[in-house]
Structure formats: structure tokens, C-alpha cells
Coordinates of N, CA and C in Angstrom, one line a residue:
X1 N 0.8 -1.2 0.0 CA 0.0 0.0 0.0 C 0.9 1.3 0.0
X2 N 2.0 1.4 0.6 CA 2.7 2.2 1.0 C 3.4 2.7 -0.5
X3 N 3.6 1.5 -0.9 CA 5.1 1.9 -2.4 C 3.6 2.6 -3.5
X4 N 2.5 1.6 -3.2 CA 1.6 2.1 -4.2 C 1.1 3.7 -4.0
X5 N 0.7 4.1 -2.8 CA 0.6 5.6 -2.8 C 2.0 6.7 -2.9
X6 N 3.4 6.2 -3.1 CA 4.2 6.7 -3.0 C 4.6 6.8 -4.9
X7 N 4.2 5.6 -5.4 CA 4.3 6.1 -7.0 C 3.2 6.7 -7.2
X8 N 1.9 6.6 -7.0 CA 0.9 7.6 -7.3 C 1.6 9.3 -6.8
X9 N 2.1 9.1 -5.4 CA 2.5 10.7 -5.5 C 3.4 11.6 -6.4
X10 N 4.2 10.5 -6.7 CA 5.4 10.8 -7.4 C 4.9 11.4 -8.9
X11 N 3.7 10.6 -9.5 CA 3.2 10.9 -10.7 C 2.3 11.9 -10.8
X12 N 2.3 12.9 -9.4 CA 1.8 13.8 -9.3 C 2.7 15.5 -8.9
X13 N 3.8 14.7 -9.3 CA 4.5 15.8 -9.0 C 5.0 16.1 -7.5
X14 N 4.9 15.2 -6.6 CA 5.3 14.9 -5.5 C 4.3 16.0 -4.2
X15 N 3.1 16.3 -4.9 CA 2.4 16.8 -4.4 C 1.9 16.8 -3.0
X16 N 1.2 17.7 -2.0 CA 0.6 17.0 -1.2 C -0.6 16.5 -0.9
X17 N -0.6 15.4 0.0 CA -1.5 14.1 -0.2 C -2.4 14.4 1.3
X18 N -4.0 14.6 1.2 CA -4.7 14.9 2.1 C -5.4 13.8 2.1
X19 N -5.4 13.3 3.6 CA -5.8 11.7 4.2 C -7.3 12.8 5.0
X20 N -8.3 12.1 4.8 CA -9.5 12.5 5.5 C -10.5 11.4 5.8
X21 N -11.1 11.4 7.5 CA -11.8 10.5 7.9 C -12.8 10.3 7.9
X22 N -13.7 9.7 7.8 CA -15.3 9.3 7.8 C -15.7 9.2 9.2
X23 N -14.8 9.1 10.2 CA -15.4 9.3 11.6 C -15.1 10.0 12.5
X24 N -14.1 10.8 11.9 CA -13.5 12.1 12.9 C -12.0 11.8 12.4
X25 N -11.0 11.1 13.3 CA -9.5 11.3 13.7 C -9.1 10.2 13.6
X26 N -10.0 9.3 14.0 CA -9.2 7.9 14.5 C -8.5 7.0 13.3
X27 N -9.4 7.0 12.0 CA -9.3 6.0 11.1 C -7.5 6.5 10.2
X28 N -7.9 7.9 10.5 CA -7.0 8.8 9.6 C -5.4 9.1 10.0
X29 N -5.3 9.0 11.7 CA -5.0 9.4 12.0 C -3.6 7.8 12.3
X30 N -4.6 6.6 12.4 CA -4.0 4.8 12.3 C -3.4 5.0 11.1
X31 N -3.9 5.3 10.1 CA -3.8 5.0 8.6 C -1.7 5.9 8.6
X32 N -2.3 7.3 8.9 CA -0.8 8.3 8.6 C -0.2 7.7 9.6
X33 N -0.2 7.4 11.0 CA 1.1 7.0 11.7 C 1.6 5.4 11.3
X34 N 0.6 4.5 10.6 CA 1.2 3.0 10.0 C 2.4 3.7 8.9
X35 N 2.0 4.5 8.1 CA 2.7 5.2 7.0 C 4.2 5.6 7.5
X36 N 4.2 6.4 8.6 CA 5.4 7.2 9.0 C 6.1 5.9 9.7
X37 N 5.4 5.0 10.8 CA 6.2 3.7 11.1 C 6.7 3.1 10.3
X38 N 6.5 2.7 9.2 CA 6.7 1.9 8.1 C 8.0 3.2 7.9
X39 N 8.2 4.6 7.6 CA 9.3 5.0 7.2 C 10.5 4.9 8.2
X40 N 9.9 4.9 9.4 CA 11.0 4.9 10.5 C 11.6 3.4 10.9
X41 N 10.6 2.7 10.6 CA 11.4 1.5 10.6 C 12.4 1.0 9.1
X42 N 12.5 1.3 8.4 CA 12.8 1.2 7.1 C 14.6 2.3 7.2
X43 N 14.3 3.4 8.0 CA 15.8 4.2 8.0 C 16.2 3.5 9.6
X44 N 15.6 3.5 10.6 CA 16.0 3.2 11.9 C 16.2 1.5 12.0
X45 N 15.3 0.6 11.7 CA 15.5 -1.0 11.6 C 14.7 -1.4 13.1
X46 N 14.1 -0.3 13.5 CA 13.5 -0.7 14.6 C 12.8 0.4 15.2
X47 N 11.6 0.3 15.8 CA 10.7 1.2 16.2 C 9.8 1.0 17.1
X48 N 9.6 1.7 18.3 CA 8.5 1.5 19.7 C 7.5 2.2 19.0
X49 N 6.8 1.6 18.5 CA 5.2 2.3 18.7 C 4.5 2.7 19.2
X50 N 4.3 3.0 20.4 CA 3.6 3.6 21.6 C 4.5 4.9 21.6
X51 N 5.8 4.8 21.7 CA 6.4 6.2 21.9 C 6.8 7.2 20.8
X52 N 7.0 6.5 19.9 CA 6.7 7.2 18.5 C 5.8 7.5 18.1
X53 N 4.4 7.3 18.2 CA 3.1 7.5 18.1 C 3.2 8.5 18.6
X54 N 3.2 8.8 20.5 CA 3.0 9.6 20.9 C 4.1 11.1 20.8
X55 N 5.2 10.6 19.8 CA 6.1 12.0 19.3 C 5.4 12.6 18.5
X56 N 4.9 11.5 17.6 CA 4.8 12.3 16.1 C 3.8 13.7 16.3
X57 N 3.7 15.0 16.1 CA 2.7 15.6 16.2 C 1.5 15.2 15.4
X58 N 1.4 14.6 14.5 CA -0.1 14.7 13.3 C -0.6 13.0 14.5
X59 N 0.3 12.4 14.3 CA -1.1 11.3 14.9 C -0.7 10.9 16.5
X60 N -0.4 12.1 17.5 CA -0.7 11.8 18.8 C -1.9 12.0 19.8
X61 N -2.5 13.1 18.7 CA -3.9 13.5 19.1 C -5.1 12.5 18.5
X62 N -5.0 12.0 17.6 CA -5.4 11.1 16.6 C -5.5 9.2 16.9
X63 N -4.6 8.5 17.6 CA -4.4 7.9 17.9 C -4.9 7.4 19.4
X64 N -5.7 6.9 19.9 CA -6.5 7.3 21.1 C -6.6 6.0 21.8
X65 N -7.1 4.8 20.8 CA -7.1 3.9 21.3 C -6.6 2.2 21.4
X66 N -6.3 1.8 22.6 CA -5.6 0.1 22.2 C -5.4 -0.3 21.4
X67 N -6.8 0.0 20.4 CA -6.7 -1.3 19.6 C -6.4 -0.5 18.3
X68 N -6.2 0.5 18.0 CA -6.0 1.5 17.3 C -3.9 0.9 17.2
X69 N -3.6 1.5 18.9 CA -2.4 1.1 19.0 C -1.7 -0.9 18.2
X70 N -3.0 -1.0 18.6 CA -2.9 -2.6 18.7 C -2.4 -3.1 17.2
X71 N -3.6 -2.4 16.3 CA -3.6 -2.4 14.4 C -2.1 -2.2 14.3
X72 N -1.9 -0.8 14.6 CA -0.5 -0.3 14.0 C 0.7 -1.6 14.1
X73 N 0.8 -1.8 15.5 CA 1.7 -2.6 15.3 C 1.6 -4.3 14.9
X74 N 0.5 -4.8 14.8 CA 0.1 -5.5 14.0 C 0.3 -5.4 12.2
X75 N 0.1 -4.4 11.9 CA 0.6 -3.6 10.6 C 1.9 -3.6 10.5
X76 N 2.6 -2.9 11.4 CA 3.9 -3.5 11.2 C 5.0 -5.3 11.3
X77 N 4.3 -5.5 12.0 CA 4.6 -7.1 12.2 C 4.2 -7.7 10.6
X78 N 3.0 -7.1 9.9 CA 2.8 -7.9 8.6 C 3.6 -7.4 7.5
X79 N 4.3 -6.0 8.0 CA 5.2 -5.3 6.8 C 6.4 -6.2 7.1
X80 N 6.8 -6.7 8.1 CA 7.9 -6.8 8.6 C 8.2 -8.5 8.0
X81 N 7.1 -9.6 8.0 CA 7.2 -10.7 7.6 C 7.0 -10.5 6.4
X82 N 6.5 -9.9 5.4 CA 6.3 -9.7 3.6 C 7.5 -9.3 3.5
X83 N 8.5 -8.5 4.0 CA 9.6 -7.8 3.9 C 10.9 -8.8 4.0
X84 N 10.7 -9.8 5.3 CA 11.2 -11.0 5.6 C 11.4 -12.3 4.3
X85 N 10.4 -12.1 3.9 CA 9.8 -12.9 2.8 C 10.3 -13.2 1.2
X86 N 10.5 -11.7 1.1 CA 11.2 -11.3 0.2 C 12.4 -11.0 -0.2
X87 N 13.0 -10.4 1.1 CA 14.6 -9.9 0.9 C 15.3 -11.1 0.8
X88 N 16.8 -10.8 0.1 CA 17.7 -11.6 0.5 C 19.0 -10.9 1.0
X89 N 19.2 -11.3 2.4 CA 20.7 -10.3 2.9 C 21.4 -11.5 3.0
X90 N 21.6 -12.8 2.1 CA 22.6 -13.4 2.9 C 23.3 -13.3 1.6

């Protein structure tokens, strides 16, 4: 999902990309911080998601609940084994 919204942006001139929710904060707010985890773990190789969540300014206010918390890093655990899956480092 991630490479696919990152070539659509690109073919837009690297424009900016407005995420909006159907139920206030919550959906939009899971969606942008899976996005930014996904970048931080990709330069860093490793990432707390409860405390980076609660750094980032756009999704600390946004991010509210368990299972909210819960998705994300579940989301990351499935980027992380597709990623496993595929690379070759040896």
C-alpha cells in the first residue's frame, strides 16, 4: 500500500496528499502513523510504537485507542514478515 501511494504521488509531482476520515480522527489518523512507522522503521531498523506514536505531532492527538495502538503494530509485524519474505541479505 505504502510503495503504491508513494508512485501515485510521485506521478503527481510529489504533491501534497490529504488523508480525510469518515469518523472524525481515528481511522486517519491509524492510517498516517502506519505510513510514518513503516518509514521509521525502514531508516531506523527498529521502532517503539507507543512512543513514537505519541512523538509524532499529526497522529498523537489522533491515535486514542488500544486497539487503534494494537492495528499499528500489528501492521507493522505484517510489513515486517512480507519484507522478511522477500529480501535476500545473505
Amino acid at each position: 500500500m505504502q510503495d503504491q501511494l508513494q508512485k501515485w504521488q510521485q506521478g503527481t509531482g510529489n504533491k501534497t496528499i490529504i488523508v480525510h476520515c469518515n469518523n472524525g480522527v481515528g481511522r486517519s489518523g491509524t492510517f498516517c502513523g502506519i505510513l510514518s512507522l513503516v518509514e521509521l522503521l525502514k531508516v531506523e531498523g527498529v521502532v517503539d510504537v507507543f512512543l513514537k506514536v505519541r512523538s509524532m505531532p499529526i497522529t498523537s492527538k489522533f491515535v486514542q485507542t488500544l486497539t487503534q495502538y494494537r492495528f499499528m503494530y500489528d501492521a507493522l509485524l505484517v510489513y515486517l514478515d512480507n519484507f522478511d519474505t522477500y529480501a535476500n541479505f545473505k
